[in-house]
């Protein structure tokens, strides 16, 4: 049996030229070996966001043809090519840089300003810090006030984009 890591590494080599030609990028790849029920998942995106179903289908066709020739998986499997989704996980610094201006959910490994979770607009990622704008209720009057919170990147244990109704109405997702 071929290792999951070996398959993923080889498929990355095979899919990169296809994506480069189409102006797309690889977001994530995952191979789940399970005999004849194995699944190879390829998540792709366009720099700046916004992949179409037609682009996913085109990558699937082109990659399928290459995989048939190169045969990195010596048994049957299902190939799935899709978008990482509107509520995608932010996995690395590059994802944070590309998501400035969007709404995020951050879960922390240690408290910042007494909290382990924040929701807000990602304002910047620089100098190893994530800056988000959050809305907070004032203690006395209960009115909402916006404030900026600076969170060390290394304190973030989980992050993902959030979709808000305003984003959908404005056509941002």
mmCIF file with all atom_site columns, N, CA and C in Angstrom, residues 68-111:
data_model
loop_
_atom_site.group_PDB
_atom_site.id
_atom_site.type_symbol
_atom_site.label_atom_id
_atom_site.label_alt_id
_atom_site.label_comp_id
_atom_site.label_asym_id
_atom_site.label_entity_id
_atom_site.label_seq_id
_atom_site.pdbx_PDB_ins_code
_atom_site.Cartn_x
_atom_site.Cartn_y
_atom_site.Cartn_z
_atom_site.occupancy
_atom_site.B_iso_or_equiv
_atom_site.pdbx_formal_charge
_atom_site.auth_seq_id
_atom_site.auth_comp_id
_atom_site.auth_asym_id
_atom_site.auth_atom_id
_atom_site.pdbx_PDB_model_num
ATOM 1   N N  . UNK A 1 68  ? -4.282  9.205  -14.671 1.00 0.00 ? 68  UNK A N  1
ATOM 2   C CA . UNK A 1 68  ? -4.418  7.925  -15.376 1.00 0.00 ? 68  UNK A CA 1
ATOM 3   C C  . UNK A 1 68  ? -3.093  7.492  -15.987 1.00 0.00 ? 68  UNK A C  1
ATOM 4   N N  . UNK A 1 69  ? -2.312  8.444  -16.473 1.00 0.00 ? 69  UNK A N  1
ATOM 5   C CA . UNK A 1 69  ? -1.011  8.134  -17.077 1.00 0.00 ? 69  UNK A CA 1
ATOM 6   C C  . UNK A 1 69  ? 0.045   7.885  -16.008 1.00 0.00 ? 69  UNK A C  1
ATOM 7   N N  . UNK A 1 70  ? 0.149   8.777  -15.041 1.00 0.00 ? 70  UNK A N  1
ATOM 8   C CA . UNK A 1 70  ? 1.192   8.691  -14.005 1.00 0.00 ? 70  UNK A CA 1
ATOM 9   C C  . UNK A 1 70  ? 0.908   7.608  -12.963 1.00 0.00 ? 70  UNK A C  1
ATOM 10  N N  . UNK A 1 71  ? -0.350  7.342  -12.699 1.00 0.00 ? 71  UNK A N  1
ATOM 11  C CA . UNK A 1 71  ? -0.805  6.271  -11.801 1.00 0.00 ? 71  UNK A CA 1
ATOM 12  C C  . UNK A 1 71  ? -0.144  6.278  -10.418 1.00 0.00 ? 71  UNK A C  1
ATOM 13  N N  . UNK A 1 72  ? -0.239  7.403  -9.667  1.00 0.00 ? 72  UNK A N  1
ATOM 14  C CA . UNK A 1 72  ? 0.382   7.443  -8.339  1.00 0.00 ? 72  UNK A CA 1
ATOM 15  C C  . UNK A 1 72  ? -0.374  6.628  -7.283  1.00 0.00 ? 72  UNK A C  1
ATOM 16  N N  . UNK A 1 73  ? -1.599  6.236  -7.606  1.00 0.00 ? 73  UNK A N  1
ATOM 17  C CA . UNK A 1 73  ? -2.414  5.428  -6.690  1.00 0.00 ? 73  UNK A CA 1
ATOM 18  C C  . UNK A 1 73  ? -2.738  4.127  -7.421  1.00 0.00 ? 73  UNK A C  1
ATOM 19  N N  . UNK A 1 74  ? -2.142  3.015  -6.983  1.00 0.00 ? 74  UNK A N  1
ATOM 20  C CA . UNK A 1 74  ? -2.248  1.763  -7.741  1.00 0.00 ? 74  UNK A CA 1
ATOM 21  C C  . UNK A 1 74  ? -3.550  0.979  -7.526  1.00 0.00 ? 74  UNK A C  1
ATOM 22  N N  . UNK A 1 75  ? -4.602  1.648  -7.107  1.00 0.00 ? 75  UNK A N  1
ATOM 23  C CA . UNK A 1 75  ? -5.901  0.991  -6.946  1.00 0.00 ? 75  UNK A CA 1
ATOM 24  C C  . UNK A 1 75  ? -6.978  2.041  -7.194  1.00 0.00 ? 75  UNK A C  1
ATOM 25  N N  . UNK A 1 76  ? -8.225  1.634  -7.272  1.00 0.00 ? 76  UNK A N  1
ATOM 26  C CA . UNK A 1 76  ? -9.282  2.591  -7.603  1.00 0.00 ? 76  UNK A CA 1
ATOM 27  C C  . UNK A 1 76  ? -9.537  3.565  -6.448  1.00 0.00 ? 76  UNK A C  1
ATOM 28  N N  . UNK A 1 77  ? -9.976  4.743  -6.822  1.00 0.00 ? 77  UNK A N  1
ATOM 29  C CA . UNK A 1 77  ? -10.245 5.809  -5.856  1.00 0.00 ? 77  UNK A CA 1
ATOM 30  C C  . UNK A 1 77  ? -11.198 6.802  -6.501  1.00 0.00 ? 77  UNK A C  1
ATOM 31  N N  . UNK A 1 78  ? -11.742 7.670  -5.700  1.00 0.00 ? 78  UNK A N  1
ATOM 32  C CA . UNK A 1 78  ? -12.606 8.738  -6.181  1.00 0.00 ? 78  UNK A CA 1
ATOM 33  C C  . UNK A 1 78  ? -11.834 10.049 -6.105  1.00 0.00 ? 78  UNK A C  1
ATOM 34  N N  . UNK A 1 79  ? -11.842 10.804 -7.208  1.00 0.00 ? 79  UNK A N  1
ATOM 35  C CA . UNK A 1 79  ? -11.209 12.120 -7.251  1.00 0.00 ? 79  UNK A CA 1
ATOM 36  C C  . UNK A 1 79  ? -12.289 13.175 -7.051  1.00 0.00 ? 79  UNK A C  1
ATOM 37  N N  . UNK A 1 80  ? -12.075 14.059 -6.091  1.00 0.00 ? 80  UNK A N  1
ATOM 38  C CA . UNK A 1 80  ? -12.979 15.184 -5.849  1.00 0.00 ? 80  UNK A CA 1
ATOM 39  C C  . UNK A 1 80  ? -12.174 16.478 -5.947  1.00 0.00 ? 80  UNK A C  1
ATOM 40  N N  . UNK A 1 81  ? -12.638 17.399 -6.768  1.00 0.00 ? 81  UNK A N  1
ATOM 41  C CA . UNK A 1 81  ? -12.004 18.714 -6.900  1.00 0.00 ? 81  UNK A CA 1
ATOM 42  C C  . UNK A 1 81  ? -13.055 19.752 -6.528  1.00 0.00 ? 81  UNK A C  1
ATOM 43  N N  . UNK A 1 82  ? -12.732 20.604 -5.568  1.00 0.00 ? 82  UNK A N  1
ATOM 44  C CA . UNK A 1 82  ? -13.720 21.587 -5.130  1.00 0.00 ? 82  UNK A CA 1
ATOM 45  C C  . UNK A 1 82  ? -13.057 22.830 -4.550  1.00 0.00 ? 82  UNK A C  1
ATOM 46  N N  . UNK A 1 83  ? -13.899 23.788 -4.239  1.00 0.00 ? 83  UNK A N  1
ATOM 47  C CA . UNK A 1 83  ? -13.487 25.011 -3.552  1.00 0.00 ? 83  UNK A CA 1
ATOM 48  C C  . UNK A 1 83  ? -13.294 24.700 -2.076  1.00 0.00 ? 83  UNK A C  1
ATOM 49  N N  . UNK A 1 84  ? -12.439 25.452 -1.394  1.00 0.00 ? 84  UNK A N  1
ATOM 50  C CA . UNK A 1 84  ? -12.320 25.257 0.052   1.00 0.00 ? 84  UNK A CA 1
ATOM 51  C C  . UNK A 1 84  ? -13.544 25.776 0.812   1.00 0.00 ? 84  UNK A C  1
ATOM 52  N N  . UNK A 1 85  ? -14.427 26.490 0.147   1.00 0.00 ? 85  UNK A N  1
ATOM 53  C CA . UNK A 1 85  ? -15.669 26.938 0.774   1.00 0.00 ? 85  UNK A CA 1
ATOM 54  C C  . UNK A 1 85  ? -15.583 28.337 1.358   1.00 0.00 ? 85  UNK A C  1
ATOM 55  N N  . UNK A 1 86  ? -16.739 28.920 1.570   1.00 0.00 ? 86  UNK A N  1
ATOM 56  C CA . UNK A 1 86  ? -16.819 30.293 2.074   1.00 0.00 ? 86  UNK A CA 1
ATOM 57  C C  . UNK A 1 86  ? -16.384 30.407 3.525   1.00 0.00 ? 86  UNK A C  1
ATOM 58  N N  . UNK A 1 87  ? -16.483 29.320 4.275   1.00 0.00 ? 87  UNK A N  1
ATOM 59  C CA . UNK A 1 87  ? -16.078 29.341 5.687   1.00 0.00 ? 87  UNK A CA 1
ATOM 60  C C  . UNK A 1 87  ? -14.806 28.524 5.875   1.00 0.00 ? 87  UNK A C  1
ATOM 61  N N  . UNK A 1 88  ? -13.915 28.668 4.934   1.00 0.00 ? 88  UNK A N  1
ATOM 62  C CA . UNK A 1 88  ? -12.665 27.905 4.941   1.00 0.00 ? 88  UNK A CA 1
ATOM 63  C C  . UNK A 1 88  ? -11.805 28.195 6.161   1.00 0.00 ? 88  UNK A C  1
ATOM 64  N N  . UNK A 1 89  ? -11.036 27.198 6.504   1.00 0.00 ? 89  UNK A N  1
ATOM 65  C CA . UNK A 1 89  ? -10.059 27.323 7.581   1.00 0.00 ? 89  UNK A CA 1
ATOM 66  C C  . UNK A 1 89  ? -8.906  28.198 7.106   1.00 0.00 ? 89  UNK A C  1
ATOM 67  N N  . UNK A 1 90  ? -8.360  28.992 7.988   1.00 0.00 ? 90  UNK A N  1
ATOM 68  C CA . UNK A 1 90  ? -7.143  29.751 7.697   1.00 0.00 ? 90  UNK A CA 1
ATOM 69  C C  . UNK A 1 90  ? -6.003  28.950 8.302   1.00 0.00 ? 90  UNK A C  1
ATOM 70  N N  . UNK A 1 91  ? -5.157  28.382 7.446   1.00 0.00 ? 91  UNK A N  1
ATOM 71  C CA . UNK A 1 91  ? -4.156  27.416 7.889   1.00 0.00 ? 91  UNK A CA 1
ATOM 72  C C  . UNK A 1 91  ? -2.784  28.006 8.149   1.00 0.00 ? 91  UNK A C  1
ATOM 73  N N  . UNK A 1 92  ? -2.466  29.087 7.465   1.00 0.00 ? 92  UNK A N  1
ATOM 74  C CA . UNK A 1 92  ? -1.106  29.613 7.581   1.00 0.00 ? 92  UNK A CA 1
ATOM 75  C C  . UNK A 1 92  ? -1.104  31.131 7.390   1.00 0.00 ? 92  UNK A C  1
ATOM 76  N N  . UNK A 1 93  ? 0.069   31.708 7.512   1.00 0.00 ? 93  UNK A N  1
ATOM 77  C CA . UNK A 1 93  ? 0.199   33.167 7.425   1.00 0.00 ? 93  UNK A CA 1
ATOM 78  C C  . UNK A 1 93  ? -0.320  33.704 6.095   1.00 0.00 ? 93  UNK A C  1
ATOM 79  N N  . UNK A 1 94  ? -0.078  32.976 5.035   1.00 0.00 ? 94  UNK A N  1
ATOM 80  C CA . UNK A 1 94  ? -0.523  33.414 3.711   1.00 0.00 ? 94  UNK A CA 1
ATOM 81  C C  . UNK A 1 94  ? -2.051  33.533 3.660   1.00 0.00 ? 94  UNK A C  1
ATOM 82  N N  . UNK A 1 95  ? -2.748  32.570 4.278   1.00 0.00 ? 95  UNK A N  1
ATOM 83  C CA . UNK A 1 95  ? -4.208  32.632 4.314   1.00 0.00 ? 95  UNK A CA 1
ATOM 84  C C  . UNK A 1 95  ? -4.684  33.885 5.047   1.00 0.00 ? 95  UNK A C  1
ATOM 85  N N  . UNK A 1 96  ? -3.999  34.242 6.134   1.00 0.00 ? 96  UNK A N  1
ATOM 86  C CA . UNK A 1 96  ? -4.368  35.448 6.876   1.00 0.00 ? 96  UNK A CA 1
ATOM 87  C C  . UNK A 1 96  ? -4.131  36.688 6.018   1.00 0.00 ? 96  UNK A C  1
ATOM 88  N N  . UNK A 1 97  ? -3.003  36.750 5.333   1.00 0.00 ? 97  UNK A N  1
ATOM 89  C CA . UNK A 1 97  ? -2.692  37.906 4.492   1.00 0.00 ? 97  UNK A CA 1
ATOM 90  C C  . UNK A 1 97  ? -3.743  38.083 3.401   1.00 0.00 ? 97  UNK A C  1
ATOM 91  N N  . UNK A 1 98  ? -4.198  36.972 2.819   1.00 0.00 ? 98  UNK A N  1
ATOM 92  C CA . UNK A 1 98  ? -5.179  37.027 1.732   1.00 0.00 ? 98  UNK A CA 1
ATOM 93  C C  . UNK A 1 98  ? -6.585  37.345 2.221   1.00 0.00 ? 98  UNK A C  1
ATOM 94  N N  . UNK A 1 99  ? -6.822  37.207 3.507   1.00 0.00 ? 99  UNK A N  1
ATOM 95  C CA . UNK A 1 99  ? -8.175  37.354 4.048   1.00 0.00 ? 99  UNK A CA 1
ATOM 96  C C  . UNK A 1 99  ? -8.416  38.688 4.746   1.00 0.00 ? 99  UNK A C  1
ATOM 97  N N  . UNK A 1 100 ? -7.470  39.613 4.628   1.00 0.00 ? 100 UNK A N  1
ATOM 98  C CA . UNK A 1 100 ? -7.647  40.932 5.247   1.00 0.00 ? 100 UNK A CA 1
ATOM 99  C C  . UNK A 1 100 ? -8.924  41.565 4.690   1.00 0.00 ? 100 UNK A C  1
ATOM 100 N N  . UNK A 1 101 ? -9.727  42.109 5.597   1.00 0.00 ? 101 UNK A N  1
ATOM 101 C CA . UNK A 1 101 ? -10.990 42.725 5.222   1.00 0.00 ? 101 UNK A CA 1
ATOM 102 C C  . UNK A 1 101 ? -12.190 41.807 5.409   1.00 0.00 ? 101 UNK A C  1
ATOM 103 N N  . UNK A 1 102 ? -11.941 40.529 5.625   1.00 0.00 ? 102 UNK A N  1
ATOM 104 C CA . UNK A 1 102 ? -13.026 39.566 5.793   1.00 0.00 ? 102 UNK A CA 1
ATOM 105 C C  . UNK A 1 102 ? -13.286 39.305 7.275   1.00 0.00 ? 102 UNK A C  1
ATOM 106 N N  . UNK A 1 103 ? -14.445 38.736 7.536   1.00 0.00 ? 103 UNK A N  1
ATOM 107 C CA . UNK A 1 103 ? -14.796 38.391 8.913   1.00 0.00 ? 103 UNK A CA 1
ATOM 108 C C  . UNK A 1 103 ? -14.242 37.016 9.258   1.00 0.00 ? 103 UNK A C  1
ATOM 109 N N  . UNK A 1 104 ? -13.740 36.892 10.481  1.00 0.00 ? 104 UNK A N  1
ATOM 110 C CA . UNK A 1 104 ? -13.102 35.649 10.911  1.00 0.00 ? 104 UNK A CA 1
ATOM 111 C C  . UNK A 1 104 ? -13.565 35.243 12.308  1.00 0.00 ? 104 UNK A C  1
ATOM 112 N N  . UNK A 1 105 ? -13.405 33.971 12.576  1.00 0.00 ? 105 UNK A N  1
ATOM 113 C CA . UNK A 1 105 ? -13.549 33.422 13.918  1.00 0.00 ? 105 UNK A CA 1
ATOM 114 C C  . UNK A 1 105 ? -12.174 32.923 14.310  1.00 0.00 ? 105 UNK A C  1
ATOM 115 N N  . UNK A 1 106 ? -11.681 33.358 15.456  1.00 0.00 ? 106 UNK A N  1
ATOM 116 C CA . UNK A 1 106 ? -10.378 32.928 15.958  1.00 0.00 ? 106 UNK A CA 1
ATOM 117 C C  . UNK A 1 106 ? -10.560 32.246 17.307  1.00 0.00 ? 106 UNK A C  1
ATOM 118 N N  . UNK A 1 107 ? -9.963  31.076 17.453  1.00 0.00 ? 107 UNK A N  1
ATOM 119 C CA . UNK A 1 107 ? -9.916  30.400 18.744  1.00 0.00 ? 107 UNK A CA 1
ATOM 120 C C  . UNK A 1 107 ? -8.457  30.360 19.162  1.00 0.00 ? 107 UNK A C  1
ATOM 121 N N  . UNK A 1 108 ? -8.208  30.652 20.430  1.00 0.00 ? 108 UNK A N  1
ATOM 122 C CA . UNK A 1 108 ? -6.842  30.836 20.915  1.00 0.00 ? 108 UNK A CA 1
ATOM 123 C C  . UNK A 1 108 ? -6.422  29.739 21.876  1.00 0.00 ? 108 UNK A C  1
ATOM 124 N N  . UNK A 1 109 ? -5.123  29.488 21.904  1.00 0.00 ? 109 UNK A N  1
ATOM 125 C CA . UNK A 1 109 ? -4.562  28.501 22.828  1.00 0.00 ? 109 UNK A CA 1
ATOM 126 C C  . UNK A 1 109 ? -4.334  29.102 24.209  1.00 0.00 ? 109 UNK A C  1
ATOM 127 N N  . UNK A 1 110 ? -4.337  30.427 24.265  1.00 0.00 ? 110 UNK A N  1
ATOM 128 C CA . UNK A 1 110 ? -4.193  31.121 25.550  1.00 0.00 ? 110 UNK A CA 1
ATOM 129 C C  . UNK A 1 110 ? -5.001  32.419 25.477  1.00 0.00 ? 110 UNK A C  1
ATOM 130 N N  . UNK A 1 111 ? -5.458  32.906 26.606  1.00 0.00 ? 111 UNK A N  1
ATOM 131 C CA . UNK A 1 111 ? -6.300  34.106 26.587  1.00 0.00 ? 111 UNK A CA 1
ATOM 132 C C  . UNK A 1 111 ? -5.546  35.357 26.124  1.00 0.00 ? 111 UNK A C  1
#
